[in-house]
CSV table of C-alpha atoms in Angstrom, one decimal:
chain,number,residue,atom,x,y,z
A,13,MET,CA,-9.4,11.7,10.4
A,14,TYR,CA,-9.1,9.6,14.0
A,15,GLN,CA,-11.6,7.1,14.9
A,16,ARG,CA,-12.4,4.5,17.9
A,17,SER,CA,-14.4,1.7,18.1
A,18,GLU,CA,-14.9,-0.8,20.8
A,19,THR,CA,-17.1,-3.7,21.5
A,20,ALA,CA,-17.9,-6.9,23.6
A,21,ASP,CA,-20.3,-8.0,21.2
A,22,PHE,CA,-19.1,-10.0,18.7
A,23,ASP,CA,-21.4,-9.5,16.0
A,24,GLN,CA,-20.7,-6.2,16.2
A,25,TRP,CA,-17.3,-7.0,16.4
A,26,ARG,CA,-17.7,-8.8,12.7
A,27,HIS,CA,-19.2,-5.6,11.6
A,28,THR,CA,-16.7,-3.2,13.0
A,29,VAL,CA,-13.9,-5.2,11.0
A,30,SER,CA,-15.4,-5.3,7.8
A,31,GLN,CA,-16.0,-1.5,7.7
A,32,SER,CA,-12.3,-0.9,9.2
A,33,PHE,CA,-11.0,-2.8,6.5
A,34,VAL,CA,-12.1,-4.8,3.5
A,35,PRO,CA,-15.2,-7.4,3.6
A,36,LEU,CA,-14.3,-10.2,5.9
A,37,GLU,CA,-15.9,-13.4,7.8
A,38,ALA,CA,-15.2,-13.0,11.3
A,39,GLU,CA,-15.3,-16.6,13.7
A,40,ARG,CA,-14.6,-17.5,17.2
A,41,VAL,CA,-12.1,-19.7,18.0
A,42,ALA,CA,-12.3,-19.9,22.0
A,43,PRO,CA,-15.4,-19.5,24.0
A,44,GLY,CA,-15.8,-17.0,26.5
A,45,ALA,CA,-16.0,-13.5,27.1
A,46,PHE,CA,-14.9,-11.1,24.0
A,47,THR,CA,-13.5,-7.6,23.5
A,48,GLY,CA,-12.1,-5.9,20.7
A,49,ARG,CA,-11.2,-2.3,19.8
A,50,ILE,CA,-9.9,-0.9,16.6
A,51,ASP,CA,-8.6,2.8,16.0
A,52,VAL,CA,-8.7,3.8,12.6
A,53,GLN,CA,-6.5,6.5,11.0
A,54,ASP,CA,-7.6,7.7,7.6
A,55,CYS,CA,-4.6,9.4,6.2
A,56,GLY,CA,-5.5,9.8,2.5
A,57,ALA,CA,-4.5,6.6,0.5
A,58,VAL,CA,-3.1,5.3,3.3
A,59,VAL,CA,-5.1,3.8,6.5
A,60,MET,CA,-3.4,3.1,9.6
A,61,THR,CA,-5.0,0.9,11.8
A,62,GLY,CA,-4.3,-0.4,15.6
A,63,VAL,CA,-6.2,-3.4,16.4
A,64,GLN,CA,-6.4,-5.2,20.2
A,65,ALA,CA,-8.8,-7.8,20.5
A,66,ARG,CA,-9.2,-11.6,22.3
A,67,SER,CA,-8.8,-14.5,20.3
A,68,HIS,CA,-10.5,-15.3,17.0
A,69,ALA,CA,-9.9,-15.5,13.2
A,70,VAL,CA,-10.7,-13.1,10.0
A,71,VAL,CA,-11.3,-15.1,6.4
A,72,ARG,CA,-10.7,-12.9,3.4
A,73,THR,CA,-12.9,-15.6,1.5
A,74,GLU,CA,-12.5,-16.3,-2.4
A,75,ALA,CA,-16.2,-15.0,-3.3
A,76,LEU,CA,-15.5,-11.4,-1.1
A,77,ALA,CA,-11.5,-11.2,-2.6
A,78,ALA,CA,-13.4,-12.0,-6.1
A,79,SER,CA,-16.4,-9.6,-5.8
A,80,ALA,CA,-14.5,-6.4,-4.6
A,81,PRO,CA,-13.1,-4.2,-7.5
A,82,GLU,CA,-10.4,-2.6,-5.6
A,83,ARG,CA,-7.0,-3.9,-5.0
A,84,PHE,CA,-5.1,-2.9,-1.5
A,85,PHE,CA,-1.8,-4.7,0.4
A,86,LYS,CA,-2.2,-4.9,3.9
A,87,VAL,CA,1.2,-4.8,6.3
A,88,SER,CA,0.9,-5.8,9.4
A,89,LEU,CA,3.3,-5.1,12.5
A,90,GLN,CA,2.6,-7.5,15.4
A,91,LEU,CA,3.1,-5.8,18.9
A,92,GLU,CA,1.5,-7.8,21.3
A,93,GLY,CA,0.5,-12.1,21.4
A,94,HIS,CA,0.9,-14.4,18.4
A,95,GLY,CA,-1.0,-15.3,15.4
A,96,LEU,CA,-1.2,-17.3,12.0
A,97,LEU,CA,-1.2,-15.7,8.7
A,98,ILE,CA,-2.2,-17.9,5.7
A,99,GLN,CA,-2.3,-16.9,1.9
A,100,ASP,CA,-1.0,-17.9,-1.3
A,101,GLY,CA,-0.2,-21.4,-0.2
A,102,ARG,CA,2.1,-19.9,2.8
A,103,GLU,CA,1.9,-19.3,6.1
A,104,VAL,CA,3.7,-17.3,8.5
A,105,VAL,CA,3.7,-17.2,12.9
A,106,LEU,CA,3.0,-14.0,13.7
A,107,GLU,CA,4.8,-13.0,16.9
A,108,PRO,CA,6.1,-9.5,18.4
A,109,GLY,CA,8.2,-7.8,16.0
A,110,THR,CA,6.8,-9.8,12.7
A,111,LEU,CA,6.3,-8.0,9.9
A,112,SER,CA,4.4,-9.1,7.2
A,113,ILE,CA,2.2,-8.5,4.0
A,114,TYR,CA,-1.2,-9.8,2.6
A,115,ASP,CA,-3.1,-8.9,-0.4
A,116,THR,CA,-6.7,-8.2,0.0
A,117,SER,CA,-7.7,-9.2,-3.9
A,118,ARG,CA,-6.4,-13.3,-3.2
A,119,PRO,CA,-8.3,-15.5,0.0
A,120,TYR,CA,-6.5,-14.9,3.2
A,121,THR,CA,-7.1,-15.9,7.1
A,122,LEU,CA,-5.5,-14.6,10.0
A,123,SER,CA,-5.9,-16.4,13.2
A,124,PHE,CA,-5.1,-15.4,16.8
A,125,ASP,CA,-5.5,-17.8,19.5
A,126,GLU,CA,-4.6,-15.4,22.6
A,127,ARG,CA,-5.3,-12.2,23.1
A,128,PHE,CA,-3.2,-9.4,20.8
A,129,SER,CA,-2.4,-6.5,19.4
A,130,SER,CA,-1.2,-5.2,15.6
A,131,CYS,CA,-0.6,-2.1,13.8
A,132,VAL,CA,-2.3,-2.8,9.9
A,133,LEU,CA,-1.7,-0.2,7.0
A,134,MET,CA,-3.7,-0.8,3.9
A,135,PHE,CA,-2.9,0.8,0.9
A,136,PRO,CA,-3.6,0.7,-3.2
A,137,HIS,CA,-1.5,-1.6,-5.1
A,138,GLU,CA,-0.9,1.9,-7.3
A,139,GLN,CA,1.1,3.3,-4.0
A,140,ILE,CA,3.5,1.1,-4.3
A,141,SER,CA,5.8,1.5,-7.9
A,142,LEU,CA,6.6,-2.4,-7.4
A,143,ASP,CA,5.2,-5.0,-9.5
A,144,PRO,CA,1.9,-6.5,-7.7
A,145,ARG,CA,2.7,-10.0,-9.1
A,146,LEU,CA,6.4,-9.9,-7.4
A,147,VAL,CA,5.1,-8.7,-4.0
A,148,GLY,CA,2.6,-11.4,-4.5
A,149,GLN,CA,5.9,-13.8,-3.5
A,150,LEU,CA,6.3,-11.9,-0.3
A,151,THR,CA,2.6,-12.5,1.0
A,152,ALA,CA,2.6,-14.5,4.2
A,153,THR,CA,6.3,-14.1,4.9
A,154,ARG,CA,8.4,-12.4,7.2
A,155,LEU,CA,9.4,-9.5,5.9
A,156,GLY,CA,13.3,-8.6,6.2
A,157,ALA,CA,13.9,-11.2,9.0
A,158,GLU,CA,17.6,-11.2,7.6
A,159,HIS,CA,17.9,-7.3,7.6
A,160,GLN,CA,18.0,-4.1,10.0
A,161,LEU,CA,16.0,-2.3,8.1
A,162,ALA,CA,12.6,-4.1,8.9
A,163,ASP,CA,13.8,-3.4,12.6
A,164,VAL,CA,14.1,0.1,12.2
A,165,VAL,CA,10.9,0.7,9.8
A,166,GLY,CA,8.7,-1.9,12.2
A,167,ARG,CA,9.7,0.8,15.2
A,168,LEU,CA,8.8,3.5,12.8
A,169,ILE,CA,5.7,2.0,12.3
A,170,ALA,CA,4.9,1.6,15.9
A,171,ARG,CA,5.7,5.0,16.8
A,172,THR,CA,4.1,6.7,13.6
A,173,GLU,CA,0.5,5.3,15.3
A,174,GLN,CA,1.3,6.8,18.6
A,175,VAL,CA,1.9,10.2,17.3
A,176,LEU,CA,-0.4,10.6,13.7
A,177,PRO,CA,-3.6,11.3,16.3
A,178,GLU,CA,-1.6,14.6,17.0
A,179,LEU,CA,-0.8,15.5,14.0
A,180,ASN,CA,-2.8,18.1,11.2
A,181,ASP,CA,-4.2,16.2,8.1
A,182,GLY,CA,-1.2,17.1,5.5
A,183,VAL,CA,1.8,16.1,7.8
A,184,GLY,CA,0.0,13.2,9.0
A,185,ARG,CA,-0.9,12.3,5.5
A,186,ARG,CA,3.6,12.9,4.6
A,187,LEU,CA,4.0,10.8,7.1
A,188,ALA,CA,1.7,7.8,6.4
A,189,GLY,CA,3.5,7.7,2.9
A,190,ASN,CA,6.8,8.0,3.8
A,191,VAL,CA,5.9,5.0,5.8
A,192,VAL,CA,4.9,3.5,2.9
A,193,ASP,CA,7.9,4.1,0.8
A,194,LEU,CA,10.2,3.2,3.5
A,195,LEU,CA,8.2,-0.3,3.6
A,196,THR,CA,8.4,-0.4,-0.1
A,197,THR,CA,12.3,-0.3,0.4
A,198,VAL,CA,12.4,-3.5,2.4
A,199,MET,CA,10.1,-5.4,-0.5
A,200,ALA,CA,12.5,-4.3,-2.8
A,201,ASP,CA,15.4,-5.6,-0.7
A,202,GLU,CA,13.8,-8.6,-0.1
A,203,LEU,CA,12.7,-9.3,-3.7
A,204,ALA,CA,16.6,-8.6,-4.7
A,205,GLY,CA,18.1,-10.9,-2.3
A,206,ARG,CA,15.8,-13.7,-4.1
A,207,GLU,CA,17.5,-13.2,-7.6
A,208,GLY,CA,18.0,-16.3,-9.3
A,209,GLN,CA,15.5,-18.1,-7.0
A,210,GLU,CA,11.9,-17.1,-7.9
A,211,LEU,CA,12.6,-14.0,-10.2
A,212,THR,CA,13.1,-14.6,-13.9
A,213,GLU,CA,15.5,-12.6,-15.8
A,214,GLN,CA,12.4,-10.5,-17.2
A,215,GLN,CA,11.2,-9.9,-13.6
A,216,ARG,CA,14.3,-8.7,-12.8
A,217,LEU,CA,14.8,-6.6,-15.7
A,218,ARG,CA,11.6,-5.3,-15.1
A,219,ALA,CA,12.5,-4.2,-11.6
A,220,THR,CA,15.5,-2.3,-12.7
A,221,VAL,CA,13.7,-0.4,-15.8
A,222,THR,CA,11.0,0.5,-13.3
A,223,ASP,CA,13.7,1.6,-10.6
A,224,TYR,CA,14.7,3.7,-13.5
A,225,ILE,CA,11.4,5.1,-14.1
A,226,GLU,CA,10.8,5.9,-10.8
A,227,ALA,CA,13.9,8.0,-10.5
A,228,ARG,CA,13.1,9.9,-13.3
A,229,LEU,CA,9.6,10.7,-13.4
A,230,ALA,CA,10.1,14.4,-13.4
A,231,ASP,CA,11.7,14.4,-16.2
A,232,PRO,CA,9.2,15.0,-19.3
A,233,GLN,CA,11.7,13.7,-22.1
A,234,LEU,CA,11.2,10.3,-20.2
A,235,THR,CA,10.1,8.1,-23.3
A,236,PRO,CA,9.8,4.1,-23.8
A,237,ALA,CA,12.8,5.3,-26.2
A,238,SER,CA,14.7,6.7,-23.7
A,239,ILE,CA,14.6,4.0,-21.3
A,240,ALA,CA,15.7,1.5,-23.9
A,241,ALA,CA,18.4,3.7,-24.7
A,242,ALA,CA,19.6,3.9,-21.5
A,243,HIS,CA,19.4,0.3,-21.3
A,244,PHE,CA,20.9,-0.7,-24.4
A,245,MET,CA,18.0,-2.2,-25.8
A,246,SER,CA,16.0,-1.5,-28.9
A,247,VAL,CA,12.3,-0.5,-27.9
A,248,ARG,CA,10.8,-3.6,-29.0
A,249,SER,CA,12.8,-5.3,-26.3
A,250,LEU,CA,11.6,-2.8,-23.9
A,251,HIS,CA,8.0,-3.5,-24.2
A,252,GLY,CA,8.9,-7.2,-24.5
A,253,VAL,CA,10.3,-6.6,-21.0
A,254,PHE,CA,6.8,-5.7,-20.0
A,255,GLU,CA,4.5,-8.3,-21.5
A,256,GLY,CA,2.5,-10.6,-18.9
A,257,SER,CA,2.7,-7.7,-16.4
A,258,GLY,CA,-0.7,-6.2,-17.4
A,259,GLU,CA,0.7,-2.8,-17.9
A,260,THR,CA,2.9,-1.1,-20.5
A,261,VAL,CA,5.5,0.8,-19.8
A,262,SER,CA,4.5,4.1,-21.3
A,263,GLY,CA,1.4,2.7,-19.2
A,264,LEU,CA,3.4,3.0,-15.9
A,265,ILE,CA,4.8,6.1,-17.1
A,266,ARG,CA,1.3,7.8,-16.8
A,267,ARG,CA,-0.2,5.9,-13.8
A,268,ARG,CA,2.8,6.8,-11.4
A,269,ARG,CA,3.0,10.5,-12.9
A,270,VAL,CA,-0.9,10.9,-11.9
A,271,GLU,CA,-0.4,9.1,-8.6
A,272,GLY,CA,2.1,11.5,-7.7
A,273,SER,CA,0.3,14.6,-8.6
A,274,ARG,CA,-2.8,13.4,-7.1
A,275,ARG,CA,-0.7,12.9,-3.8
A,276,ASP,CA,0.2,16.9,-4.1
A,277,LEU,CA,-3.0,18.1,-5.0
A,278,ALA,CA,-4.3,16.3,-1.6
A,279,ASP,CA,-1.6,17.6,1.0
A,280,PRO,CA,-3.3,20.3,2.1
A,281,LEU,CA,0.2,22.1,2.9
A,282,GLN,CA,0.6,22.3,-0.8
A,283,HIS,CA,-3.2,23.9,-1.6
A,284,ASP,CA,-1.4,27.2,-2.7
A,285,VAL,CA,1.0,25.6,-5.3
A,286,PRO,CA,-0.5,25.8,-8.7
A,287,VAL,CA,-1.7,22.9,-10.4
A,288,ALA,CA,0.6,23.9,-13.7
A,289,GLN,CA,3.5,23.4,-11.5
A,290,ILE,CA,2.4,20.3,-9.3
A,291,GLY,CA,1.9,18.7,-12.9
A,292,ALA,CA,5.3,19.8,-14.2
A,293,ARG,CA,6.8,18.8,-11.2
A,294,TRP,CA,6.2,15.7,-12.1
A,295,GLY,CA,7.3,15.8,-15.9
A,296,LEU,CA,3.8,16.8,-17.1
A,297,ALA,CA,4.5,20.4,-18.5
A,298,ASP,CA,2.2,21.1,-20.8
A,299,PRO,CA,-1.2,22.0,-18.3
A,300,ALA,CA,-3.7,21.0,-21.0
A,301,HIS,CA,-2.2,18.0,-21.5
A,302,PHE,CA,-1.5,17.2,-17.4
A,303,SER,CA,-5.3,18.3,-17.5
A,304,ARG,CA,-6.5,15.9,-20.0
A,305,LEU,CA,-4.3,12.7,-18.8
A,306,PHE,CA,-5.8,13.3,-15.1
A,307,ARG,CA,-9.5,13.9,-16.0
A,308,ALA,CA,-8.7,10.4,-18.1
A,309,VAL,CA,-7.7,8.7,-14.9
A,310,VAL,CA,-9.2,10.0,-12.2
A,311,GLY,CA,-12.2,11.5,-13.7
A,312,LEU,CA,-12.2,15.1,-12.4
A,313,SER,CA,-10.0,17.8,-13.7
A,314,PRO,CA,-7.0,18.2,-11.6
A,315,ALA,CA,-8.6,21.5,-9.9
A,316,GLN,CA,-11.7,19.8,-9.6
A,317,TYR,CA,-10.1,16.9,-7.8
A,318,ARG,CA,-7.9,18.9,-5.4
A,319,GLN,CA,-11.2,21.1,-4.2
A,320,GLN,CA,-13.2,17.9,-4.0
A,321,VAL,CA,-10.9,16.5,-1.4
A,322,ARG,CA,-10.3,20.1,0.4
A,323,TRP,CA,-13.9,19.7,1.0
A,324,ALA,CA,-14.2,16.3,1.8
């Protein structure tokens, strides 16, 4: 779904910004006329938004962050102009080509003192396989500043924003999901480069185990016991690796399998693929178990969810 909003009224802009992203407070930082435009492209779990506006600031206050049950990451690609992103006690200057990430579950400020344009991807924490606490070490930094991969992904984001309105929903969702997957790779690379600096041994091991799980979600024999054996540790030690993460290893497997099947069920290009086949693709070979697990997480059976999304 594509929607464009243009305004020369700053009060209207405050409303538009909050409706397009998450609730925010907007402030003027310079006198004079104001104009702004937002192009929203809803690609299911991923929303890609182009922003062009004159100078202003937006603030995600502590109260706004605390009152929202949903938790999103936002990745911004600065296209024109300069700005400043502040979160978690850090700040990064946004200049053309800068990729940066911030988290809507915590306060942040974005300030622009000149006309600018940027592209912003917003997606739930659960859309990526990385531990949100680890990703929290990357907020308000320049992602991939020392790596060519970030430049490649930045150019892909800019081009994706241009072509999305021309694509059908199924292809658009796939493309947006692929962009987020590549961003996850950039973030994983950035975190790996920090080994010994900010990551504890437990966090590094958890990242290694998580990568192992991600690569084997289709295997119905993937269990804590098999994972522990593959990493030469006891099951008890494996559970200890995930202590403090807010999620057990079994919970991680279940969540990622449900997310994968949920994404496939929502894909219009896979509407004719049987529900049971999609479950089996994600390591949930027993249709009854797949249905129970999916309903427990989503609140609907796989078939009901597919039907709801189809007519949404």
